[in-house]
Tab-separated table of C-alpha atoms in Angstrom:
chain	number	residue	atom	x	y	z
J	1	UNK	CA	-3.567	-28.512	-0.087
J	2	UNK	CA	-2.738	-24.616	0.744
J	3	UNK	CA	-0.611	-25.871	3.807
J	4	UNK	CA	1.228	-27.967	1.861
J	5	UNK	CA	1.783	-25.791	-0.692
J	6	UNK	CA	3.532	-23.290	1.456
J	7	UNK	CA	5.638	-25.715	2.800
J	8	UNK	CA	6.984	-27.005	-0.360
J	9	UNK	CA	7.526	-23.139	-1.416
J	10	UNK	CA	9.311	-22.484	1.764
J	11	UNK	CA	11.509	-25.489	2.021
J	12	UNK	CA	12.907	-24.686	-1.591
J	13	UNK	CA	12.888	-21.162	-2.123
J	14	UNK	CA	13.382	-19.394	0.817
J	15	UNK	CA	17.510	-19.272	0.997
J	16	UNK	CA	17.979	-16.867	3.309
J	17	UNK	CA	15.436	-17.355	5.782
J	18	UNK	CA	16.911	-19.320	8.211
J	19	UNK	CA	18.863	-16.506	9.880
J	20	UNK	CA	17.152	-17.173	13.177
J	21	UNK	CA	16.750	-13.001	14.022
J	22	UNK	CA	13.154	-11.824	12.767
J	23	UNK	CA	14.709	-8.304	13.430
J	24	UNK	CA	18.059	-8.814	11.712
J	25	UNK	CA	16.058	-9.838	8.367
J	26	UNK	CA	13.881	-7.115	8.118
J	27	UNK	CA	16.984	-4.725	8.063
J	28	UNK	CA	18.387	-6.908	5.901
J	29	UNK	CA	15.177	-6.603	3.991
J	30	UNK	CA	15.490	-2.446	3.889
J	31	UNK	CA	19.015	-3.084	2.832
J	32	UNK	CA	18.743	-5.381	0.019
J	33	UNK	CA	15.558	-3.227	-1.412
J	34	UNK	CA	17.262	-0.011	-1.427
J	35	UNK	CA	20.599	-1.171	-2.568
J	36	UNK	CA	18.744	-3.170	-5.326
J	37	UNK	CA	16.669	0.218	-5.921
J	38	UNK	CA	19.672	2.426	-6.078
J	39	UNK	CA	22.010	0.657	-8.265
J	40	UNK	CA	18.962	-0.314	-11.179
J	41	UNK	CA	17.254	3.202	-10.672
J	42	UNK	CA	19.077	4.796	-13.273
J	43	UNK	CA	19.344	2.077	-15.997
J	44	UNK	CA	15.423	1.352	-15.314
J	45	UNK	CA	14.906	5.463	-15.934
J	46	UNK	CA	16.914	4.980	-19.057
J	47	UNK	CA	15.179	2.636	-20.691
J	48	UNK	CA	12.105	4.072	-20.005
J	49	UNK	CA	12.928	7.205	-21.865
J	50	UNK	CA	14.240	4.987	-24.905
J	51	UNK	CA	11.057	3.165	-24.524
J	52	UNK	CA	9.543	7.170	-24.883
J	53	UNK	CA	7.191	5.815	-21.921
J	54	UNK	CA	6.687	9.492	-20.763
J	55	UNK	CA	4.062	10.673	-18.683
J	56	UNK	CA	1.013	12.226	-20.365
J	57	UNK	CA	-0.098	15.462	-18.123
J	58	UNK	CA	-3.669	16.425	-17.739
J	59	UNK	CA	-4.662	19.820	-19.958
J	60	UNK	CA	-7.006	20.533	-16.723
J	61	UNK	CA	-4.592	20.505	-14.214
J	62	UNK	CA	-2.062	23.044	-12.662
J	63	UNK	CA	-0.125	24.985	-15.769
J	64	UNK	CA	3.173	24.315	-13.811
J	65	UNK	CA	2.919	20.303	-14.452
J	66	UNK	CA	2.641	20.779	-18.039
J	67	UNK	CA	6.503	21.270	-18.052
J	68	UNK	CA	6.674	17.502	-16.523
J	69	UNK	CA	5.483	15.987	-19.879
J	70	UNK	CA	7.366	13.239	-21.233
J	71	UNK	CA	9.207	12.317	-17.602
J	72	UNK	CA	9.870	8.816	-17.686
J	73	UNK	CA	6.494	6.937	-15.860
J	74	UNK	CA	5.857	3.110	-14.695
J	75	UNK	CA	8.950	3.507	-12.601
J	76	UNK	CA	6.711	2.082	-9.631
J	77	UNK	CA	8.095	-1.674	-11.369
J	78	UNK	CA	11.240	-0.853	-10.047
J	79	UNK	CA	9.918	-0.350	-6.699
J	80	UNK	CA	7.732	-3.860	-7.286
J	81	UNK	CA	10.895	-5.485	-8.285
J	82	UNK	CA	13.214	-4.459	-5.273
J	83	UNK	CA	10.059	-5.380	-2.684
J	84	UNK	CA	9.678	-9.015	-4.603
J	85	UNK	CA	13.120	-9.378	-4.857
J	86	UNK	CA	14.146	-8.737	-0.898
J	87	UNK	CA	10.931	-10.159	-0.626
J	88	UNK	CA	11.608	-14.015	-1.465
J	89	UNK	CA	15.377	-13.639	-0.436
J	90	UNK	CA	14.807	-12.934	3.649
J	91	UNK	CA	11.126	-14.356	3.821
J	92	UNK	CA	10.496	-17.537	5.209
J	93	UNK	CA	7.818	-18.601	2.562
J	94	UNK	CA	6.151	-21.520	4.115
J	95	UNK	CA	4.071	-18.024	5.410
J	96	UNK	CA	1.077	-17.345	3.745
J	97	UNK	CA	0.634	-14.055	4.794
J	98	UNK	CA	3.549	-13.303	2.636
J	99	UNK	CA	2.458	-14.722	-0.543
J	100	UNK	CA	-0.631	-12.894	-0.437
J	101	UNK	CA	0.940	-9.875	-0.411
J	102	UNK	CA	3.090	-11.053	-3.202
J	103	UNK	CA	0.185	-12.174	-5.551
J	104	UNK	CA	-1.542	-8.463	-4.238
J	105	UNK	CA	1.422	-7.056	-5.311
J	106	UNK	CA	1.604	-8.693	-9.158
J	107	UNK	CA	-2.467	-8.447	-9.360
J	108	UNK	CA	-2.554	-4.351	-8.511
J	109	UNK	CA	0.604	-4.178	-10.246
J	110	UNK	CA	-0.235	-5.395	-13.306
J	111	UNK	CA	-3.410	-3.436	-13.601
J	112	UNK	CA	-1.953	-0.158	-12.581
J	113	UNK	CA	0.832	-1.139	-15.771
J	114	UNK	CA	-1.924	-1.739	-18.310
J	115	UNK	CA	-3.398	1.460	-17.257
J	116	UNK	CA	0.085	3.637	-17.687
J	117	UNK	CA	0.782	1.505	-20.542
J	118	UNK	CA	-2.622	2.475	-22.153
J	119	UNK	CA	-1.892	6.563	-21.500
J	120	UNK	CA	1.415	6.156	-22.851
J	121	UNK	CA	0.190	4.559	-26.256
J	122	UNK	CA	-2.958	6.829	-26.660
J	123	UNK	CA	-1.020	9.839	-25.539
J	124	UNK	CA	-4.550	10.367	-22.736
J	125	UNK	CA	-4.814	10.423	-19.090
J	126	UNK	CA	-7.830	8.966	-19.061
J	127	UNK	CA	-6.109	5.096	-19.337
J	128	UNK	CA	-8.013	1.750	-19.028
J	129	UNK	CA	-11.487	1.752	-19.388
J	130	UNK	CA	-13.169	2.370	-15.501
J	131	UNK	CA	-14.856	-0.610	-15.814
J	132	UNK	CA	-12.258	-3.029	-16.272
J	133	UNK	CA	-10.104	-1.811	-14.259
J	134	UNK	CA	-12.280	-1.939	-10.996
J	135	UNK	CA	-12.927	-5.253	-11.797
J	136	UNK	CA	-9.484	-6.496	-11.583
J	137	UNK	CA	-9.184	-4.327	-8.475
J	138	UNK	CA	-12.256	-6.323	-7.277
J	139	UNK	CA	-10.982	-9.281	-7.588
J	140	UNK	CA	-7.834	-8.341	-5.814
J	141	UNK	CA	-9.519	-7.327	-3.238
J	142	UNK	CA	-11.812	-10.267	-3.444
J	143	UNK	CA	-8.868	-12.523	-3.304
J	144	UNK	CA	-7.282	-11.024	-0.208
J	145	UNK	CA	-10.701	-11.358	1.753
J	146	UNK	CA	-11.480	-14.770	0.998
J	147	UNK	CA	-8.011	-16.061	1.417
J	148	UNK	CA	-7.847	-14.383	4.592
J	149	UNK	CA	-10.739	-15.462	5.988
J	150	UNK	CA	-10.291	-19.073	5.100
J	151	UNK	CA	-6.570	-19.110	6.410
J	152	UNK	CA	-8.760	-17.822	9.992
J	153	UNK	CA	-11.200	-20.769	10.089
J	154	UNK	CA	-8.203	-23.337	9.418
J	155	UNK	CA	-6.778	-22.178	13.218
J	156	UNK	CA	-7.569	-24.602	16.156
J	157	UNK	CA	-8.496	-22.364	17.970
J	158	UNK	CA	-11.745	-20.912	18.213
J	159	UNK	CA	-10.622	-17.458	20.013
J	160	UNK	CA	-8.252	-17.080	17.385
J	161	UNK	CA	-10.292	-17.357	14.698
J	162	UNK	CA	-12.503	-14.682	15.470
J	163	UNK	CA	-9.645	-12.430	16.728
J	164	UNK	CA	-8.142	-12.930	12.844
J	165	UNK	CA	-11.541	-11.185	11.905
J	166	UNK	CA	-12.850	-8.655	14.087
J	167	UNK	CA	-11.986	-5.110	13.862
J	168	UNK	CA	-9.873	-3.841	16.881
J	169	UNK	CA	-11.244	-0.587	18.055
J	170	UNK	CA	-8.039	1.783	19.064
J	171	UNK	CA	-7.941	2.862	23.129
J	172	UNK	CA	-10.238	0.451	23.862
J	173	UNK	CA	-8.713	-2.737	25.121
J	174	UNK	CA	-12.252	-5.244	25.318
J	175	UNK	CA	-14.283	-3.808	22.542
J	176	UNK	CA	-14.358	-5.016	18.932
J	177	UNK	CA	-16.743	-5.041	16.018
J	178	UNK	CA	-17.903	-9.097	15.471
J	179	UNK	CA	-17.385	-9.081	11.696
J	180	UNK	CA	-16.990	-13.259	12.811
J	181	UNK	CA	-20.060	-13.460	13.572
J	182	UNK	CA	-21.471	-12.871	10.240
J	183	UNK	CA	-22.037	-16.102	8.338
J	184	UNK	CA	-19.791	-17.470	5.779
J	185	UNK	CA	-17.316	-14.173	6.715
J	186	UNK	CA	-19.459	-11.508	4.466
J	187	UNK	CA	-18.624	-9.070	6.954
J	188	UNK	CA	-15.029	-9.864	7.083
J	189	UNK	CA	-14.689	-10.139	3.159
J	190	UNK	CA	-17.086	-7.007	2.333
J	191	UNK	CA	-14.886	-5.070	4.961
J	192	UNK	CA	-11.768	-5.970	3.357
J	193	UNK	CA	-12.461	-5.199	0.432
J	194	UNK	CA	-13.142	-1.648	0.653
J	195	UNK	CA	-10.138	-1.278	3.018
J	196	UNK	CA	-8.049	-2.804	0.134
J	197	UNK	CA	-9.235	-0.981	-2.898
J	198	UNK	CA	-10.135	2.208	-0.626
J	199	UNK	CA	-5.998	2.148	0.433
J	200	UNK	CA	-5.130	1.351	-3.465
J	201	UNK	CA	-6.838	4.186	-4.925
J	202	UNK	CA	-6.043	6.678	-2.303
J	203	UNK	CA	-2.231	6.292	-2.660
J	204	UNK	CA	-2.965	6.735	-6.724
J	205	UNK	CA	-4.667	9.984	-6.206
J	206	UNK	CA	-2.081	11.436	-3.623
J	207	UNK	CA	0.731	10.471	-6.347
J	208	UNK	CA	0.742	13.690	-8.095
J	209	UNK	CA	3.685	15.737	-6.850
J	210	UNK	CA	7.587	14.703	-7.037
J	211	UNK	CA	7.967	12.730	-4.082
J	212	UNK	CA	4.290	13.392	-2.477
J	213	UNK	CA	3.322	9.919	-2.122
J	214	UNK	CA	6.471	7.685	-1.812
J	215	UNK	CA	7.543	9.218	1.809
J	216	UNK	CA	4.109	8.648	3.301
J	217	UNK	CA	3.734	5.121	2.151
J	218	UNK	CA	6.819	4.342	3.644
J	219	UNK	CA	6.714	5.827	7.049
J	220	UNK	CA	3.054	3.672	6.927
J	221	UNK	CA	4.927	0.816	5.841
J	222	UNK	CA	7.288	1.661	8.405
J	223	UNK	CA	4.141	1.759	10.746
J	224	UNK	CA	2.585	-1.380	10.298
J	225	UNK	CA	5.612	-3.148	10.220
J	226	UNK	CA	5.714	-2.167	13.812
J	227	UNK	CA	1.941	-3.541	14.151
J	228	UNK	CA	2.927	-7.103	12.648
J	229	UNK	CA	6.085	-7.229	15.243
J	230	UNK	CA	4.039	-6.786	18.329
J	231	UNK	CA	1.048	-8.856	16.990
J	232	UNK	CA	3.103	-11.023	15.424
J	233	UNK	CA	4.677	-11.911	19.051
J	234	UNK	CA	2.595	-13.234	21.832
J	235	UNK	CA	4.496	-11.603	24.791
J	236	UNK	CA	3.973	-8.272	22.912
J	237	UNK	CA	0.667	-9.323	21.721
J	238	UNK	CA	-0.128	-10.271	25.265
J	239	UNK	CA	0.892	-7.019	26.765
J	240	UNK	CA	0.000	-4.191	24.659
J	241	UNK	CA	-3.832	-6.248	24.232
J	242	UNK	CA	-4.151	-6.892	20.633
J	243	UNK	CA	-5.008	-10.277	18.741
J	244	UNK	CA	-1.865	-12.660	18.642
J	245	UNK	CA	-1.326	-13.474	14.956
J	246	UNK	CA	1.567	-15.799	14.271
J	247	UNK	CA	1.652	-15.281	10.729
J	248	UNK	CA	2.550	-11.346	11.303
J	249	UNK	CA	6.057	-12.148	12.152
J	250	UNK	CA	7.193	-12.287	8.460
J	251	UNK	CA	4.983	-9.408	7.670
J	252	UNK	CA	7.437	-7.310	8.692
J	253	UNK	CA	10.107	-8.652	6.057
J	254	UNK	CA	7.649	-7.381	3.347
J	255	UNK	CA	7.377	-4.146	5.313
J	256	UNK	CA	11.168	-3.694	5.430
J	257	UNK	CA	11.228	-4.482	1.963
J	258	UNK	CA	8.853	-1.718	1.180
J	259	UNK	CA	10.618	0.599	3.124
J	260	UNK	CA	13.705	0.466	1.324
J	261	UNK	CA	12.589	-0.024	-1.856
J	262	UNK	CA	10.204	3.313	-1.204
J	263	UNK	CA	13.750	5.021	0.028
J	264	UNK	CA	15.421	4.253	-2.941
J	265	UNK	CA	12.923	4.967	-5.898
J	266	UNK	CA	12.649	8.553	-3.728
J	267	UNK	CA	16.451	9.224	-4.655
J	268	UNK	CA	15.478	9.190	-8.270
J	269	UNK	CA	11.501	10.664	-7.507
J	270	UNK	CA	12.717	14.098	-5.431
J	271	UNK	CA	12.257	17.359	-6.842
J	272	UNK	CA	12.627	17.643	-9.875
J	273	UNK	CA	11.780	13.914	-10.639
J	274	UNK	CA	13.652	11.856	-12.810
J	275	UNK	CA	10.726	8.994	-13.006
J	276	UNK	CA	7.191	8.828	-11.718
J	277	UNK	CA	5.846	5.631	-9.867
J	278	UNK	CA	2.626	5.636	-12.352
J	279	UNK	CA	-0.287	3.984	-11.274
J	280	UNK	CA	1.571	0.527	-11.560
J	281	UNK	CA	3.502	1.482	-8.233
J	282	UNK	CA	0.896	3.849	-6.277
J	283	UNK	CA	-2.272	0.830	-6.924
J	284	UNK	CA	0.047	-1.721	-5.917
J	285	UNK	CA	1.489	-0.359	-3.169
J	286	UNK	CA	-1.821	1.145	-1.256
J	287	UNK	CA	-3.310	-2.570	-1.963
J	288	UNK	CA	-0.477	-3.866	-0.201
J	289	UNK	CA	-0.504	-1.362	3.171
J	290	UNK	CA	-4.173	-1.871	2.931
J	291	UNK	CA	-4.014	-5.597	3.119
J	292	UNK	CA	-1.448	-5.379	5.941
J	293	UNK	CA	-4.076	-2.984	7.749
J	294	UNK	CA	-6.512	-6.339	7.507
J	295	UNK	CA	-3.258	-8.747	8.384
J	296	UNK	CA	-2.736	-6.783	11.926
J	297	UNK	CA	-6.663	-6.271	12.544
J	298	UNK	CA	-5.282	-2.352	12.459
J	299	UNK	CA	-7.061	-0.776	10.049
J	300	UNK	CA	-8.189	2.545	12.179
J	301	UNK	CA	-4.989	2.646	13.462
J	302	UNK	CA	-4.022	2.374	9.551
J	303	UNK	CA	-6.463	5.259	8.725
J	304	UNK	CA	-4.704	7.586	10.920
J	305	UNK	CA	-1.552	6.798	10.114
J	306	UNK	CA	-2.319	6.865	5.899
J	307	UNK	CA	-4.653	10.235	6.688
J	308	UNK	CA	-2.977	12.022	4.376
J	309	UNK	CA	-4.114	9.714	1.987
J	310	UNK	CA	-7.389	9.589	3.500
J	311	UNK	CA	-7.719	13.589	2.984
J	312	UNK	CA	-6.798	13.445	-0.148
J	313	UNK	CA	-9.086	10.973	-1.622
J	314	UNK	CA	-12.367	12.699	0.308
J	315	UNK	CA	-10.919	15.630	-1.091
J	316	UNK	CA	-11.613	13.939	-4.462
J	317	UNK	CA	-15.458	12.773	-3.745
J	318	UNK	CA	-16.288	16.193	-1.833
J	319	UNK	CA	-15.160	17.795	-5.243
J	320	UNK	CA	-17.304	15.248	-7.418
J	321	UNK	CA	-20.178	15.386	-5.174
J	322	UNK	CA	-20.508	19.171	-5.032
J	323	UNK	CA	-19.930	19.544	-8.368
J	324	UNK	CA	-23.139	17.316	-9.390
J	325	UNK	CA	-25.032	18.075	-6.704
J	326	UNK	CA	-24.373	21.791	-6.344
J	327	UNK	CA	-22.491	22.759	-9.657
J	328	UNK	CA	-19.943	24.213	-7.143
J	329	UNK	CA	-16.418	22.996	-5.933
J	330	UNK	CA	-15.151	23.023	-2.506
J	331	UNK	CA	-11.865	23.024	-3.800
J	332	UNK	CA	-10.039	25.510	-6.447
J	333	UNK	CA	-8.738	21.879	-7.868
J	334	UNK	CA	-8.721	18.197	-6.436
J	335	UNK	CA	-6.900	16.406	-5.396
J	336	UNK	CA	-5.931	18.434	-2.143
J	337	UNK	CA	-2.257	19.387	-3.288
J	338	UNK	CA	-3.452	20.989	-6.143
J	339	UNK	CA	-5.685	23.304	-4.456
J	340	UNK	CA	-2.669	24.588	-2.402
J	341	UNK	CA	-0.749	24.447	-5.485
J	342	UNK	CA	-3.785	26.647	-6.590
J	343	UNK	CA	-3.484	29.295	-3.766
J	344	UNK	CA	-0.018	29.946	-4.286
J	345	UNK	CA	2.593	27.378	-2.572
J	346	UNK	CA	4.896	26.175	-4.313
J	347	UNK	CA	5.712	22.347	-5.215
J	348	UNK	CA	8.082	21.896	-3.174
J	349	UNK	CA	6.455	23.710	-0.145
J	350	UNK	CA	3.338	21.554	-0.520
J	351	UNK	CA	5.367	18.220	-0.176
J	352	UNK	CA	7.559	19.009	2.559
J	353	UNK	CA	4.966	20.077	4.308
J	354	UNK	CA	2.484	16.972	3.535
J	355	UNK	CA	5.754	15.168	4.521
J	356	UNK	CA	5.749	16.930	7.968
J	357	UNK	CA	1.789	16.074	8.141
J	358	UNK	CA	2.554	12.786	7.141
J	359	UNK	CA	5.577	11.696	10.380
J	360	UNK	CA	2.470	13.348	12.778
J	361	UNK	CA	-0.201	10.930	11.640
J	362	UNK	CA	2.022	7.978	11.939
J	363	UNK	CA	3.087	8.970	15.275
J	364	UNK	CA	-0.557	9.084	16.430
J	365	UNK	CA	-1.137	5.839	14.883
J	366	UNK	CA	1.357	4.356	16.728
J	367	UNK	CA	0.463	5.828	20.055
J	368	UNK	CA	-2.909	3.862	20.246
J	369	UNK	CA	-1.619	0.825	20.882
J	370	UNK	CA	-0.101	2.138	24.098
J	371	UNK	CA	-2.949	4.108	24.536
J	372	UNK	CA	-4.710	0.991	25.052
C-alpha cells in the first residue's frame, strides 16, 4: 500500500523530475528556493508586522536584545515554504525518503508555529505548554523511526536491510553498532528518535542571534547533501565504504532546497534582522538535518559537522544541571552566545565568528568519509 502510494504521488505530481541529471536538479533546487525566498521575503516580513506578530524578548536575557522587541517572528514559514515548494517541483516523489522529510517538515513546523503563535498572543516567552509540545515532537520523531525502519525490512536484501539501520562508525571502514539486531528495530527507533528531537531542539536554542543559526544549518545541509550523493550512488558508495542507499539520491534535492531557501531568508535575517525564523523554522529545520543524519547512517559524522549546535545545547544542560545541583552556573548566561555576549563581544563578533567555527566542523565532517 506505501509503494503504491508513492508511485501514484510521483507519476502525478512530480513535473519536473524527469530531468535525467540528479546534479542539475539539486542546483535547480538551490535556485528555485532562494529565488522563491528572495522575491516573497519582504512581502512575508510585511505582513507579519501588520499581523503585529513581533517577537517577545526574554526580561532575563542580554539588555542589548531588549531593543529587538517587536521584530517581525515566524519568518522560518517562509523558509518552510521555499524548501516545500522546490521541494515537490525537482523531486521525483515516487521517493519516500522525500516525503518523510516533507511530513517532518509540516509536523515540527507546525508545532514550532503554535508555540510562536502562543508568545505572540500572551505577549511571554515561555510559549506552549512543555508538555505538549514534546509530545508532538515525540511523535515526529516517532514517525520518522518507524517509517524508516519499516521502509528497511521491505528491501530484498538482507545486507541491506541491516546496513539501512546500523550506525556507521567514522574512520573505521568494518565496524558498526548492530542497532538491526535488536528485535522489532527498538534500537533503531529509540536511536532515532533522540537524534531527531536532539537535532530539533539544538538548532532552536542556537537561534538567538541575527543570523547565528541559519548559516550553520545550511553549510550542514550543504554537508549531508554531500552524504546522500555518495551513499545514494553505488560506485561512490562502493568506494568510499559506506552503506549503498538508493533512496538517498533525491535526498539531495531536499538538501539543495534547504540550502537556498536558508541563503535567502539570511538576506532578510543579517545584522540587524528584519525577521526572525521563530521556533516554527529552527524545530523544523534541525528535525529535518537530523532525520537526514538517520537517512545517510551519518549521524557522528552529523554531530561534528552540527557541533556548534551540539555546544550550544550542552551548554544549556551544563547550566541547568549546575544550577540544581550546585546552585552555581558554568556559564555567565546560556545558551553559549550569550555568555560571550556576556564577556564583552559584540553581536556581530560572536556570529561571524560561530560562522567561522561553523565552515571548520563541516569540513571535518566531511573528511571522515575519506578518512575511511
Amino acid at each position: 500500500m506505501l509503494v503504491w502510494l508513492f508511485g501514484w504521488l510521483g507519476q502525478y505530481y512530480s513535473p519536473f523530475s524527469a530531468v535525467s541529471s540528479l546534479t542539475l536538479r539539486a542546483l535547480l533546487a538551490v535556485v528555485t528556493a532562494l529565488v522563491f525566498s528572495m522575491m516573497f521575503g519582504g512581502r512575508v516580513i510585511r505582513h507579519l508586522r501588520s499581523l503585529k506578530y513581533g517577537q517577545a524578548i526574554r526580561n532575563d536575557g542580554p539588555q542589548s536584545h531588549l531593543a529587538k522587541t517587536g521584530t517581525p517572528t515566524m519568518g522560518g514559514v517562509l523558509i518552510l515554504s521555499a524548501i516545500g515548494i522546490s521541494t515537490l517541483l525537482w523531486a521525483r516523489l515516487n521517493n519516500p525518503y522525500v516525503w518523510i522529510l516533507l511530513v517532518v517538515m509540516v509536523i515540527f513546523g507546525a508545532v514550532g508555529w503554535a508555540d510562536d503563535w502562543l508568545k505572540i498572543k500572551y505577549k511571554d516567552p515561555k510559549g506552549l505548554i512543555a508538555r505538549k509540545k514534546y509530545f508532538w515532537l515525540s511523535m515526529g520523531a516517532l514517525f520518522v523511526g518507524v517509517s524508516l525502519y519499516y521502509i528497511a525490512t521491505l528491501q530484498p536484501d538482507i545486507n541491506t536491510t541491516r546496513e539501512m539501520q546500523d550506525l556507521l562508525l567514522p574512520v573505521f571502514k568494518d565496524w558498526m553498532i548492530p542497532f538491526s539486531a535488536v528485535p522489532f528495530g527498538i534500537g533503531f527507533i529509540i536511536f532515532t528518535y533522540f537524534v531527531i528531537n536532539g537535532a530539533s531542539n539544538a538548532v532552536n536554542l542556537t537561534d538567538g542571534l541575527d543570523g547565528l543559526a541559519i548559516l550553520p544549518v545550511v553549510l550542514v545541509a550543504a554537508g549531508l547533501g554531500a552524504m546522500a550523493y555518495v551513499s545514494g550512488d553505488v560506485r561512490f558508495a562502493d568506494y568510499l565504504h559506506v552503506p549503498y542507499i538508493p533512496y538517498n539520491s533525491e535526498v539531495i534535492i531536499v538538501c539543495g532546497s534547504m540550502v537556498g531557501a536558508g541563503l535567502g531568508f539570511l538576506w532578510f535575517n543579517a545584522h540587524p534582522a528584519q525577521v526572525f525564523m521563530g521556533d516554527v523554522g529552527a524545530l523544523a529545520l534541525g528535525a529535518m538535518l537530523g532525520t537526514i543524519a538517520v537517512m545517510t547512517r551519518q549521524e557522528i559524522a552529523f554531530a561534528i559537522m552540527g557541533g556548534l549546535f551540539v555546544a550550544e545545547a550542552l551548554s544549556v544542560m551544563l547550566q541547568v544541571g549546575s544550577y540544581k545541583l550546585r546552585k552555581k552556573r558554568v556559564f555567565r548566561m546560556a545558551p553559549l552566545h550569550h555568555h560571550f555576549e556576556e564577556i564583552g563581544w559584540k553581536e556581530t563578533q560572536v556570529v561571524a565568528r560561530f560562522w567561522i567555527i561553523a565552515i571548520i566542523l563541516v569540513i571535518l565532517g566531511l573528511m571522515t568519509l575519506k578518512l575511511r
